[in-house]
Short mmCIF file of C-alpha atoms in Angstrom, two decimals:
data_model
loop_
_atom_site.label_atom_id
_atom_site.label_comp_id
_atom_site.label_asym_id
_atom_site.label_seq_id
_atom_site.Cartn_x
_atom_site.Cartn_y
_atom_site.Cartn_z
CA MET Q 1 18.39 -29.16 -38.26
CA LEU Q 2 20.11 -27.09 -41.20
CA ALA Q 3 19.18 -24.11 -38.99
CA TYR Q 4 20.54 -25.75 -35.86
CA LEU Q 5 23.92 -26.02 -37.72
CA ILE Q 6 24.33 -22.86 -39.13
CA THR Q 7 23.63 -21.24 -35.93
CA SER Q 8 25.80 -23.68 -33.47
CA ILE Q 9 28.90 -23.60 -36.13
CA LEU Q 10 28.55 -19.65 -36.29
CA LEU Q 11 28.35 -19.29 -32.65
CA ALA Q 12 31.33 -21.91 -31.98
CA VAL Q 13 33.59 -20.05 -34.46
CA LEU Q 14 32.91 -16.37 -33.51
CA PRO Q 15 35.06 -16.30 -30.16
CA LEU Q 16 38.05 -16.53 -32.44
CA PHE Q 17 37.04 -12.75 -33.76
CA VAL Q 18 36.14 -11.12 -30.82
CA ARG Q 19 38.83 -9.27 -28.37
CA SER Q 20 37.85 -10.30 -24.78
CA GLU Q 21 37.45 -13.27 -23.14
CA ARG Q 22 33.74 -11.78 -21.08
CA ALA Q 23 32.68 -11.55 -25.17
CA THR Q 24 33.88 -15.14 -25.33
CA ASN Q 25 31.90 -16.07 -22.21
CA ILE Q 26 28.56 -14.53 -23.52
CA ILE Q 27 29.07 -16.07 -27.13
CA ALA Q 28 29.39 -19.41 -24.84
CA ALA Q 29 26.15 -18.94 -22.89
CA LEU Q 30 24.37 -18.06 -26.28
CA PHE Q 31 25.73 -21.39 -27.59
CA PHE Q 32 24.05 -23.08 -24.60
CA LEU Q 33 20.86 -21.68 -25.07
CA VAL Q 34 20.65 -22.76 -28.44
CA GLN Q 35 20.88 -25.91 -27.33
CA VAL Q 36 18.35 -25.69 -24.85
CA ALA Q 37 16.11 -24.07 -27.61
CA SER Q 38 16.61 -27.01 -29.83
CA ILE Q 39 15.63 -29.81 -27.53
CA ALA Q 40 12.68 -27.22 -26.30
CA ALA Q 41 11.73 -27.29 -30.43
CA ILE Q 42 11.90 -30.91 -30.64
CA PHE Q 43 9.08 -31.06 -28.01
CA HIS Q 44 7.16 -28.20 -29.11
CA PHE Q 45 7.15 -28.81 -32.65
CA ASP Q 46 6.76 -32.77 -32.47
CA LEU Q 47 9.55 -33.44 -34.43
CA MET Q 48 10.45 -36.82 -33.00
CA ASP Q 49 10.85 -39.17 -35.62
CA LYS Q 50 11.32 -36.67 -38.15
CA VAL Q 51 13.96 -36.87 -41.23
CA MET Q 52 16.12 -33.79 -41.84
CA LEU Q 53 18.37 -32.83 -44.78
CA GLY Q 54 17.79 -36.59 -45.61
CA VAL Q 55 20.74 -37.81 -43.27
CA PHE Q 56 19.46 -37.06 -39.57
CA ARG Q 57 16.60 -38.17 -37.76
CA VAL Q 58 15.31 -37.07 -33.93
CA ASP Q 59 14.25 -40.09 -32.51
CA THR Q 60 14.59 -41.00 -28.66
CA MET Q 61 17.55 -42.61 -28.44
CA GLY Q 62 19.60 -39.68 -29.97
CA THR Q 63 17.26 -36.69 -28.35
CA LEU Q 64 17.89 -38.49 -24.73
CA PHE Q 65 21.54 -38.38 -24.71
CA TYR Q 66 21.38 -34.76 -26.77
CA ILE Q 67 19.50 -33.60 -23.31
CA LEU Q 68 22.12 -35.28 -21.08
CA MET Q 69 24.91 -33.73 -23.27
CA THR Q 70 23.60 -30.28 -22.90
CA CYS Q 71 23.25 -30.59 -19.06
CA VAL Q 72 26.82 -31.23 -18.93
CA LEU Q 73 28.03 -28.91 -21.42
CA GLY Q 74 26.35 -25.95 -19.44
CA PHE Q 75 28.37 -27.47 -16.30
CA ALA Q 76 31.46 -27.57 -18.50
CA LEU Q 77 31.24 -23.85 -19.89
CA ILE Q 78 31.05 -22.50 -16.56
CA HIS Q 79 33.82 -24.52 -14.58
CA SER Q 80 36.11 -24.31 -18.19
CA SER Q 81 35.94 -20.09 -17.38
CA SER Q 82 37.60 -20.62 -13.89
CA TYR Q 83 40.03 -23.40 -14.92
CA LEU Q 84 41.23 -21.28 -17.55
CA LYS Q 85 41.79 -18.45 -15.85
CA ALA Q 86 43.68 -19.86 -12.97
CA ASP Q 87 45.74 -21.23 -15.41
CA GLY Q 88 46.90 -17.65 -16.28
CA ILE Q 89 46.48 -18.50 -20.06
CA SER Q 90 46.38 -15.86 -23.23
CA THR Q 91 43.13 -14.82 -24.20
CA ARG Q 92 43.85 -16.24 -27.80
CA SER Q 93 43.91 -19.72 -25.89
CA TYR Q 94 41.18 -18.64 -23.91
CA LYS Q 95 38.94 -18.08 -27.15
CA ALA Q 96 40.67 -21.12 -28.95
CA TYR Q 97 39.53 -23.64 -26.17
CA TYR Q 98 36.01 -22.44 -26.03
CA THR Q 99 35.74 -22.76 -29.88
CA ILE Q 100 37.08 -26.06 -30.24
CA LEU Q 101 34.82 -27.13 -27.37
CA MET Q 102 31.77 -25.99 -28.71
CA LEU Q 103 32.86 -27.73 -32.37
CA LEU Q 104 32.83 -30.62 -30.32
CA ALA Q 105 29.41 -30.30 -29.12
CA VAL Q 106 28.32 -29.97 -32.60
CA ALA Q 107 30.11 -33.02 -33.75
CA ILE Q 108 28.60 -35.07 -31.16
CA THR Q 109 25.06 -33.90 -31.34
CA CYS Q 110 25.68 -34.74 -35.58
CA VAL Q 111 26.67 -38.15 -34.31
CA TYR Q 112 23.24 -38.39 -31.72
CA PHE Q 113 20.84 -37.87 -34.41
CA SER Q 114 22.40 -38.97 -37.54
CA ASP Q 115 20.68 -41.56 -39.51
CA ASN Q 116 23.22 -42.81 -41.93
CA MET Q 117 25.65 -45.24 -40.60
CA ALA Q 118 28.35 -43.49 -43.23
CA LEU Q 119 27.78 -40.25 -41.65
CA THR Q 120 27.89 -41.46 -38.42
CA TRP Q 121 31.23 -42.59 -38.86
CA VAL Q 122 32.28 -39.33 -40.70
CA PHE Q 123 31.11 -37.30 -37.39
CA LEU Q 124 32.85 -39.64 -35.30
CA GLU Q 125 36.23 -38.31 -37.07
CA ALA Q 126 35.48 -35.21 -36.58
CA THR Q 127 34.89 -35.60 -33.37
CA THR Q 128 38.48 -36.82 -33.42
CA VAL Q 129 40.01 -33.58 -34.86
CA CYS Q 130 37.80 -31.37 -32.52
CA SER Q 131 38.59 -33.40 -29.07
CA ALA Q 132 42.91 -33.38 -30.45
CA GLY Q 133 42.40 -29.60 -30.27
CA ILE Q 134 41.05 -29.87 -26.72
CA ILE Q 135 43.89 -32.36 -25.65
CA TYR Q 136 46.68 -30.10 -26.95
CA HIS Q 137 45.27 -26.88 -25.07
CA ARG Q 138 47.66 -26.75 -22.37
CA GLU Q 139 50.65 -27.37 -25.02
CA PHE Q 140 52.72 -29.48 -22.26
CA ARG Q 141 55.11 -32.08 -23.65
CA GLN Q 142 52.85 -34.79 -22.39
CA SER Q 143 49.49 -33.00 -24.02
CA LEU Q 144 51.88 -32.98 -27.61
CA GLU Q 145 52.44 -36.58 -27.11
CA ALA Q 146 48.46 -37.75 -25.82
CA THR Q 147 47.25 -35.74 -28.86
CA TRP Q 148 49.69 -37.66 -31.71
CA LYS Q 149 48.68 -40.64 -29.81
CA TYR Q 150 44.63 -39.58 -29.80
CA LEU Q 151 45.13 -39.08 -33.52
CA PHE Q 152 46.84 -41.96 -34.13
CA VAL Q 153 44.56 -44.29 -32.68
CA CYS Q 154 41.35 -42.85 -33.15
CA SER Q 155 42.57 -42.50 -36.67
CA THR Q 156 42.96 -46.51 -36.71
CA GLY Q 157 39.93 -47.25 -35.00
CA ILE Q 158 37.71 -45.10 -37.36
CA ALA Q 159 39.38 -46.89 -40.62
CA ILE Q 160 38.90 -50.83 -38.80
CA ALA Q 161 34.93 -49.06 -38.38
CA TYR Q 162 35.18 -47.88 -42.17
CA MET Q 163 36.38 -51.21 -43.32
CA GLY Q 164 32.97 -53.08 -41.36
CA ILE Q 165 31.17 -50.29 -42.65
CA LEU Q 166 32.40 -51.56 -46.82
CA LEU Q 167 31.45 -55.20 -45.69
CA LEU Q 168 27.83 -54.21 -44.46
CA SER Q 169 27.33 -52.20 -47.68
CA THR Q 170 27.30 -55.03 -49.38
CA VAL Q 171 23.79 -55.75 -48.53
CA ALA Q 172 22.56 -52.57 -49.05
CA THR Q 173 19.93 -51.85 -51.41
CA GLU Q 174 19.89 -49.08 -53.98
CA GLY Q 175 23.35 -47.64 -52.15
CA THR Q 176 21.53 -46.56 -49.22
CA LEU Q 177 22.99 -46.84 -45.70
CA ASP Q 178 20.32 -45.32 -43.70
CA TYR Q 179 19.89 -47.63 -40.71
CA ALA Q 180 15.95 -48.46 -41.50
CA SER Q 181 16.92 -49.60 -45.12
CA LEU Q 182 19.74 -51.94 -43.85
CA LYS Q 183 17.82 -53.49 -41.29
CA GLU Q 184 15.36 -54.69 -43.70
CA ALA Q 185 18.27 -55.66 -46.16
CA ILE Q 186 20.60 -57.34 -43.64
CA VAL Q 187 18.63 -60.33 -42.87
CA ASN Q 188 19.73 -61.89 -46.20
CA GLY Q 189 23.39 -60.77 -46.11
CA ASN Q 190 25.94 -63.42 -45.82
CA PRO Q 191 26.39 -64.13 -42.02
CA LEU Q 192 30.56 -64.17 -42.31
CA TYR Q 193 30.27 -61.09 -43.54
CA LEU Q 194 28.06 -59.84 -41.04
CA LYS Q 195 30.19 -61.29 -38.03
CA VAL Q 196 33.43 -59.67 -39.25
CA ALA Q 197 31.52 -56.32 -40.15
CA PHE Q 198 30.38 -56.37 -36.62
CA LEU Q 199 33.16 -57.09 -35.41
CA LEU Q 200 35.24 -54.51 -36.87
CA ILE Q 201 32.69 -51.72 -36.07
CA VAL Q 202 32.73 -52.47 -32.83
CA VAL Q 203 36.79 -52.72 -32.54
CA GLY Q 204 36.64 -49.39 -34.16
CA TYR Q 205 34.19 -47.54 -32.32
CA SER Q 206 35.80 -48.84 -28.91
CA CYS Q 207 38.23 -45.72 -29.19
CA LYS Q 208 35.14 -43.31 -28.34
CA MET Q 209 33.17 -45.57 -26.21
CA GLU Q 210 36.22 -46.18 -24.31
CA ILE Q 211 35.93 -50.23 -23.86
CA PHE Q 212 38.57 -52.87 -25.00
CA PRO Q 213 40.72 -53.14 -27.28
CA LEU Q 214 41.17 -49.37 -28.19
CA TYR Q 215 40.16 -47.77 -24.56
CA THR Q 216 43.66 -46.62 -24.03
CA VAL Q 217 43.29 -43.65 -26.17
CA GLY Q 218 40.63 -42.39 -23.91
CA ILE Q 219 42.97 -42.44 -20.70
CA ASP Q 220 45.55 -40.04 -22.24
CA ALA Q 221 43.07 -37.55 -23.25
CA ASN Q 222 41.20 -37.02 -20.10
CA TYR Q 223 44.63 -36.75 -18.65
CA ALA Q 224 45.92 -34.26 -20.88
CA ALA Q 225 42.93 -32.27 -21.18
CA PRO Q 226 41.58 -29.26 -19.13
CA ALA Q 227 39.25 -31.24 -16.33
CA PRO Q 228 35.92 -29.52 -17.39
CA ALA Q 229 36.94 -30.60 -20.76
CA SER Q 230 37.56 -34.47 -19.69
CA ALA Q 231 34.25 -34.17 -17.98
CA PHE Q 232 32.93 -33.69 -21.31
CA ILE Q 233 34.70 -36.00 -23.19
CA SER Q 234 34.19 -38.74 -20.48
CA THR Q 235 30.14 -38.54 -20.71
CA ALA Q 236 29.21 -36.76 -23.75
CA LEU Q 237 31.76 -38.46 -26.19
CA VAL Q 238 32.02 -41.69 -24.57
CA ASN Q 239 28.00 -41.14 -25.05
CA ALA Q 240 28.52 -40.63 -28.89
CA GLY Q 241 30.80 -43.99 -28.88
CA PHE Q 242 27.58 -46.01 -26.92
CA VAL Q 243 24.96 -44.37 -29.56
CA SER Q 244 27.16 -45.27 -32.29
CA ILE Q 245 27.73 -49.38 -31.55
CA MET Q 246 23.85 -49.15 -30.01
CA ARG Q 247 22.59 -48.19 -33.25
CA ILE Q 248 24.87 -50.94 -34.98
CA TYR Q 249 23.63 -53.48 -32.00
CA LEU Q 250 19.91 -52.41 -32.85
CA LEU Q 251 20.67 -53.38 -36.83
CA PHE Q 252 21.81 -56.94 -35.98
CA SER Q 253 18.94 -57.93 -33.83
CA VAL Q 254 16.97 -59.29 -36.77
CA THR Q 255 19.68 -61.12 -38.13
CA GLY Q 256 19.41 -64.50 -35.58
CA GLU Q 257 22.22 -66.80 -35.20
CA VAL Q 258 24.57 -63.54 -36.25
CA PHE Q 259 23.09 -61.52 -33.21
CA GLU Q 260 23.87 -64.41 -30.82
CA TRP Q 261 27.32 -64.16 -31.73
CA ALA Q 262 27.26 -60.37 -31.50
CA ARG Q 263 26.28 -60.81 -28.26
CA HIS Q 264 28.48 -63.14 -27.15
CA LEU Q 265 30.96 -60.77 -28.42
CA LEU Q 266 30.11 -57.78 -26.66
CA ILE Q 267 30.19 -60.06 -23.48
CA LEU Q 268 33.70 -60.74 -23.77
CA ILE Q 269 34.47 -57.30 -24.62
CA GLY Q 270 33.06 -56.17 -21.12
CA ILE Q 271 34.61 -58.75 -19.47
CA LEU Q 272 38.00 -57.39 -21.06
CA SER Q 273 37.16 -54.07 -20.29
CA LEU Q 274 35.90 -54.45 -16.55
CA ALA Q 275 39.17 -56.77 -15.78
CA VAL Q 276 41.43 -53.48 -17.32
CA GLY Q 277 39.69 -51.20 -15.17
CA ALA Q 278 40.06 -53.53 -12.13
CA MET Q 279 43.64 -53.87 -12.80
CA PHE Q 280 44.78 -50.30 -13.77
CA LEU Q 281 42.50 -48.70 -10.99
CA ARG Q 282 44.89 -50.11 -8.30
CA ARG Q 283 48.29 -49.05 -10.09
CA THR Q 284 47.24 -45.79 -11.50
CA ASN Q 285 48.80 -42.73 -9.56
CA ASN Q 286 46.65 -40.20 -11.35
CA TYR Q 287 42.97 -38.64 -10.14
CA LYS Q 288 42.45 -38.09 -13.86
CA ARG Q 289 43.73 -41.19 -15.16
CA PHE Q 290 41.87 -42.68 -12.26
CA LEU Q 291 38.39 -41.81 -13.26
CA SER Q 292 39.21 -42.71 -16.66
CA TYR Q 293 39.95 -46.15 -15.77
CA SER Q 294 36.60 -46.11 -13.95
CA THR Q 295 34.85 -45.17 -17.03
CA VAL Q 296 36.41 -48.32 -19.15
CA GLU Q 297 35.34 -50.30 -16.01
CA ASN Q 298 31.71 -48.93 -16.47
CA MET Q 299 31.56 -49.34 -20.00
CA GLY Q 300 32.38 -52.57 -19.65
CA ILE Q 301 29.38 -53.64 -17.44
CA VAL Q 302 27.63 -51.67 -20.32
CA CYS Q 303 28.85 -54.17 -22.69
CA ILE Q 304 27.98 -56.98 -20.30
CA GLY Q 305 24.22 -55.89 -20.59
CA MET Q 306 23.88 -55.37 -24.07
CA GLY Q 307 25.49 -58.85 -24.76
CA ILE Q 308 22.97 -60.60 -22.18
CA GLY Q 309 19.92 -58.66 -23.30
CA GLY Q 310 16.35 -58.73 -21.92
CA VAL Q 311 16.01 -56.42 -18.91
CA ALA Q 312 19.68 -56.21 -19.17
CA LEU Q 313 19.77 -54.11 -22.23
CA TRP Q 314 17.62 -51.41 -20.42
CA ALA Q 315 19.82 -51.66 -17.19
CA ALA Q 316 22.47 -51.01 -19.82
CA VAL Q 317 21.37 -47.69 -21.45
CA PHE Q 318 20.04 -46.60 -18.13
CA HIS Q 319 23.33 -46.98 -16.50
CA VAL Q 320 25.08 -44.98 -19.50
CA VAL Q 321 22.51 -41.93 -18.41
CA CYS Q 322 23.31 -42.50 -14.95
CA HIS Q 323 26.80 -42.19 -15.59
CA THR Q 324 26.97 -39.32 -17.21
CA PHE Q 325 26.15 -37.51 -14.05
CA VAL Q 326 28.33 -39.25 -11.73
CA LYS Q 327 31.18 -38.99 -13.77
CA SER Q 328 30.87 -35.51 -15.01
CA SER Q 329 30.55 -34.53 -11.72
CA MET Q 330 33.37 -36.25 -10.29
CA PHE Q 331 35.44 -34.58 -12.97
CA PHE Q 332 34.46 -31.41 -11.93
CA HIS Q 333 35.46 -32.06 -8.39
CA VAL Q 334 38.70 -33.07 -9.35
CA GLY Q 335 39.23 -30.09 -11.39
CA VAL Q 336 38.55 -27.59 -8.30
CA MET Q 337 40.94 -29.94 -6.44
CA ARG Q 338 43.76 -29.40 -8.61
CA HIS Q 339 43.10 -25.58 -8.41
CA ILE Q 340 44.10 -26.31 -4.40
CA TYR Q 341 47.15 -28.71 -5.02
CA ASP Q 342 48.61 -27.79 -8.52
CA SER Q 343 48.28 -31.71 -8.72
CA TYR Q 344 46.37 -34.95 -9.42
CA SER Q 345 48.97 -36.92 -7.23
CA ILE Q 346 47.25 -39.68 -5.39
CA ASN Q 347 49.92 -40.80 -3.28
CA ARG Q 348 51.22 -36.67 -2.57
CA ILE Q 349 47.91 -34.74 -1.59
CA GLY Q 350 45.43 -35.08 0.73
CA ASN Q 351 43.82 -33.64 4.10
CA TYR Q 352 41.04 -32.25 1.38
CA ILE Q 353 38.17 -32.39 4.16
CA ASN Q 354 40.09 -29.76 6.31
CA ILE Q 355 40.91 -27.63 3.06
CA ASN Q 356 37.74 -27.87 0.98
CA LYS Q 357 34.89 -29.69 3.19
CA VAL Q 358 32.44 -29.22 0.21
CA GLY Q 359 34.36 -30.80 -2.17
CA ALA Q 360 35.77 -33.60 -0.10
CA ILE Q 361 32.11 -34.48 0.92
CA GLY Q 362 31.36 -34.41 -2.95
CA ILE Q 363 34.07 -36.73 -3.68
CA ILE Q 364 33.16 -39.10 -0.97
CA VAL Q 365 29.39 -39.08 -1.60
CA GLY Q 366 29.93 -39.60 -5.57
CA THR Q 367 32.75 -42.42 -4.66
CA VAL Q 368 29.47 -44.12 -2.69
CA VAL Q 369 27.40 -43.30 -5.90
CA LEU Q 370 30.42 -44.46 -8.67
CA LEU Q 371 30.67 -47.90 -6.73
CA ALA Q 372 26.97 -48.49 -6.58
CA PHE Q 373 26.03 -48.56 -3.19
CA PRO Q 374 22.46 -47.19 -2.77
CA PRO Q 375 20.63 -44.96 -3.44
CA SER Q 376 23.21 -45.12 -6.21
CA PRO Q 377 21.06 -45.48 -9.75
CA LEU Q 378 23.78 -47.38 -10.73
CA PHE Q 379 23.11 -49.93 -8.02
CA LEU Q 380 19.91 -50.58 -9.41
CA SER Q 381 21.14 -51.00 -13.36
CA GLU Q 382 23.76 -53.44 -11.73
CA VAL Q 383 21.23 -55.49 -9.85
CA LEU Q 384 19.13 -55.91 -13.11
CA ILE Q 385 21.83 -56.94 -15.01
CA PHE Q 386 22.99 -59.59 -12.46
CA SER Q 387 19.43 -60.60 -12.42
CA GLU Q 388 19.45 -61.37 -16.25
CA ILE Q 389 22.51 -62.87 -16.08
CA VAL Q 390 20.95 -65.43 -13.06
CA THR Q 391 18.01 -65.99 -15.26
CA VAL Q 392 19.84 -66.95 -18.33
CA GLY Q 393 21.99 -69.38 -15.92
CA SER Q 394 25.33 -67.73 -16.51
CA TRP Q 395 26.98 -67.93 -13.07
CA TRP Q 396 30.68 -67.78 -14.03
CA LEU Q 397 29.76 -64.36 -15.62
CA LEU Q 398 28.35 -63.37 -12.12
CA ALA Q 399 31.07 -65.26 -10.30
CA LEU Q 400 33.72 -63.29 -12.42
CA MET Q 401 32.25 -59.46 -12.25
CA LEU Q 402 31.49 -59.76 -8.77
CA VAL Q 403 35.34 -60.98 -7.97
CA LEU Q 404 36.51 -57.74 -10.54
CA MET Q 405 34.07 -55.46 -9.02
CA CYS Q 406 35.65 -56.31 -5.41
CA VAL Q 407 38.81 -55.36 -6.66
CA VAL Q 408 37.26 -51.86 -8.11
CA ILE Q 409 35.41 -50.92 -5.07
CA TYR Q 410 38.78 -51.54 -2.85
CA ALA Q 411 40.90 -49.43 -5.60
CA ILE Q 412 38.41 -46.42 -5.89
CA TRP Q 413 37.40 -46.14 -2.05
CA SER Q 414 40.94 -46.38 -0.77
CA ARG Q 415 41.80 -43.21 -3.23
CA ALA Q 416 38.70 -41.39 -2.01
CA LEU Q 417 39.88 -42.11 1.57
CA ARG Q 418 43.30 -41.10 0.76
CA LEU Q 419 42.40 -37.75 -0.63
CA SER Q 420 40.00 -36.53 1.75
CA TYR Q 421 41.94 -38.19 5.03
CA HIS Q 422 45.52 -38.77 4.69
CA SER Q 423 48.18 -36.59 5.44
CA ASN Q 424 49.63 -33.51 2.65
CA GLN Q 425 52.86 -33.32 1.45
CA ASP Q 426 52.42 -31.01 -1.66
CA THR Q 427 52.29 -27.20 -1.58
CA LEU Q 428 49.07 -25.55 -1.25
CA HIS Q 429 46.88 -22.70 -3.02
CA LEU Q 430 44.42 -22.10 -0.57
CA SER Q 431 43.46 -18.78 -2.50
CA ALA Q 432 42.01 -21.02 -5.28
CA VAL Q 433 39.53 -22.88 -2.85
CA ASN Q 434 36.36 -21.91 -4.84
CA ARG Q 435 33.48 -23.99 -3.09
CA ARG Q 436 30.59 -22.40 -5.49
CA LEU Q 437 32.45 -24.52 -8.14
CA SER Q 438 31.97 -27.38 -5.45
CA TYR Q 439 28.48 -26.87 -5.16
CA SER Q 440 27.79 -26.85 -8.82
CA ALA Q 441 29.76 -29.92 -9.25
CA SER Q 442 27.49 -31.53 -6.44
CA ALA Q 443 24.63 -30.37 -8.24
CA LEU Q 444 24.89 -33.37 -10.92
CA LEU Q 445 25.49 -35.65 -8.39
CA ILE Q 446 22.29 -35.17 -6.67
CA GLY Q 447 20.61 -35.31 -10.09
CA ALA Q 448 21.87 -38.96 -10.21
CA ILE Q 449 20.58 -39.98 -6.60
CA ALA Q 450 17.26 -38.21 -7.36
CA LEU Q 451 17.27 -41.03 -10.25
CA GLY Q 452 18.55 -43.72 -7.71
CA VAL Q 453 15.42 -42.87 -5.73
CA TRP Q 454 12.86 -42.34 -8.33
CA GLN Q 455 12.80 -42.60 -12.03
CA PRO Q 456 10.73 -40.48 -13.74
CA GLU Q 457 7.93 -42.35 -16.43
CA ILE Q 458 9.00 -40.12 -19.13
CA LEU Q 459 12.79 -41.58 -18.82
CA LYS Q 460 11.36 -45.46 -18.27
CA SER Q 461 9.39 -45.14 -21.30
CA ALA Q 462 12.43 -43.82 -23.36
CA ILE Q 463 14.84 -46.22 -23.04
CA GLU Q 464 12.26 -48.83 -23.04
CA THR Q 465 11.32 -47.30 -26.94
CA ILE Q 466 15.08 -47.35 -27.42
CA VAL Q 467 15.45 -51.17 -26.42
CA ASN Q 468 12.24 -51.96 -27.91
CA ILE Q 469 14.08 -54.53 -30.84
CA GLY Q 470 10.81 -56.49 -31.70
#
């Protein structure tokens, strides 16, 4: 792990000392190869469940989401080059963007593999600093406003989570905050302290997972950041928030009555997130905000699955995995679209099917997959969650979810059709049509559809290992 950190950080800051964009692209490619090599090393040297530097553990959950992050990162690096060049930014800004994006990837990786509750908190705060640099990259007035909001709200959320960690530390034995030791000690903890701690941590980390109540910070961040960076933030960073909350969830699984209370809290947060997503999907007039509210809605479904437990917990993890492919693909497609229209306005742009047929088909198919219609993998995860809800007899929850999801389906599908077939009112920049990037974005979508048709045994067993709370 030490070799990985030193190599990755050095490569991340190296663009600041080179002179050309070409050299920056080569460094970014080397950085990506380091991530791929690290994945290969985990399996080749059998590093699974090994503790490194005393604070990192290479476990199944961290490895799974690290692989997903690396996959999205590769596409983000490719799309970023085209996106930034089309914007005509300076070489200095170009190099700074890649440095910050790569540092963000390192911070997220540390979150995935952190085996210490306090260090998870530290690395999540590190992602805040890196994300802020990307949000402000375009240096518009809206970017500055979004950056300050992101810093303030995320810092507030992280501070709230810190208070929860302090409460949990009261049960720590010998002052250690690693998850395994806490799981043994938490059984005898004060129930009131444990409940308040869980509430504070989940509320604090909600700014990263983009769920209620601090979901708004992610909406503004994705709106202001370049589209390829938004794809990375809405997947890899959101997954970091999920992993952090999931570790606390698994930690509390031994607390009996407190765990039941925690599960009900997650169901409540999930319902509120789903309701917020459904409500604002109808009101927003910007495609990037639109996709961000879709993330809030999907993470709400994940929270409900975590709260229900059983098969729904497996489905929740699978949902996050598949959402990574679908949502990153949609953001990449929207980034290509923006080059053509120089706009994200839902009410003004259209006729995309006749301008960039590859991109339009990708967005239409992506919409179908995002709405969980077969053969979408999200269909499988949502059906499993619904079946578990029926099994536990929560018919009111099922009815409420179905109503809200009908609103979501109408909102998302009508926007996709408007973009593809509605008349266009904005100036076109047809020279910016890059069908190769549209094909590239569609590759992630094809991967998601493949998971909807066939789930590899290695993936199913990995998720089973993650959700095993026995």
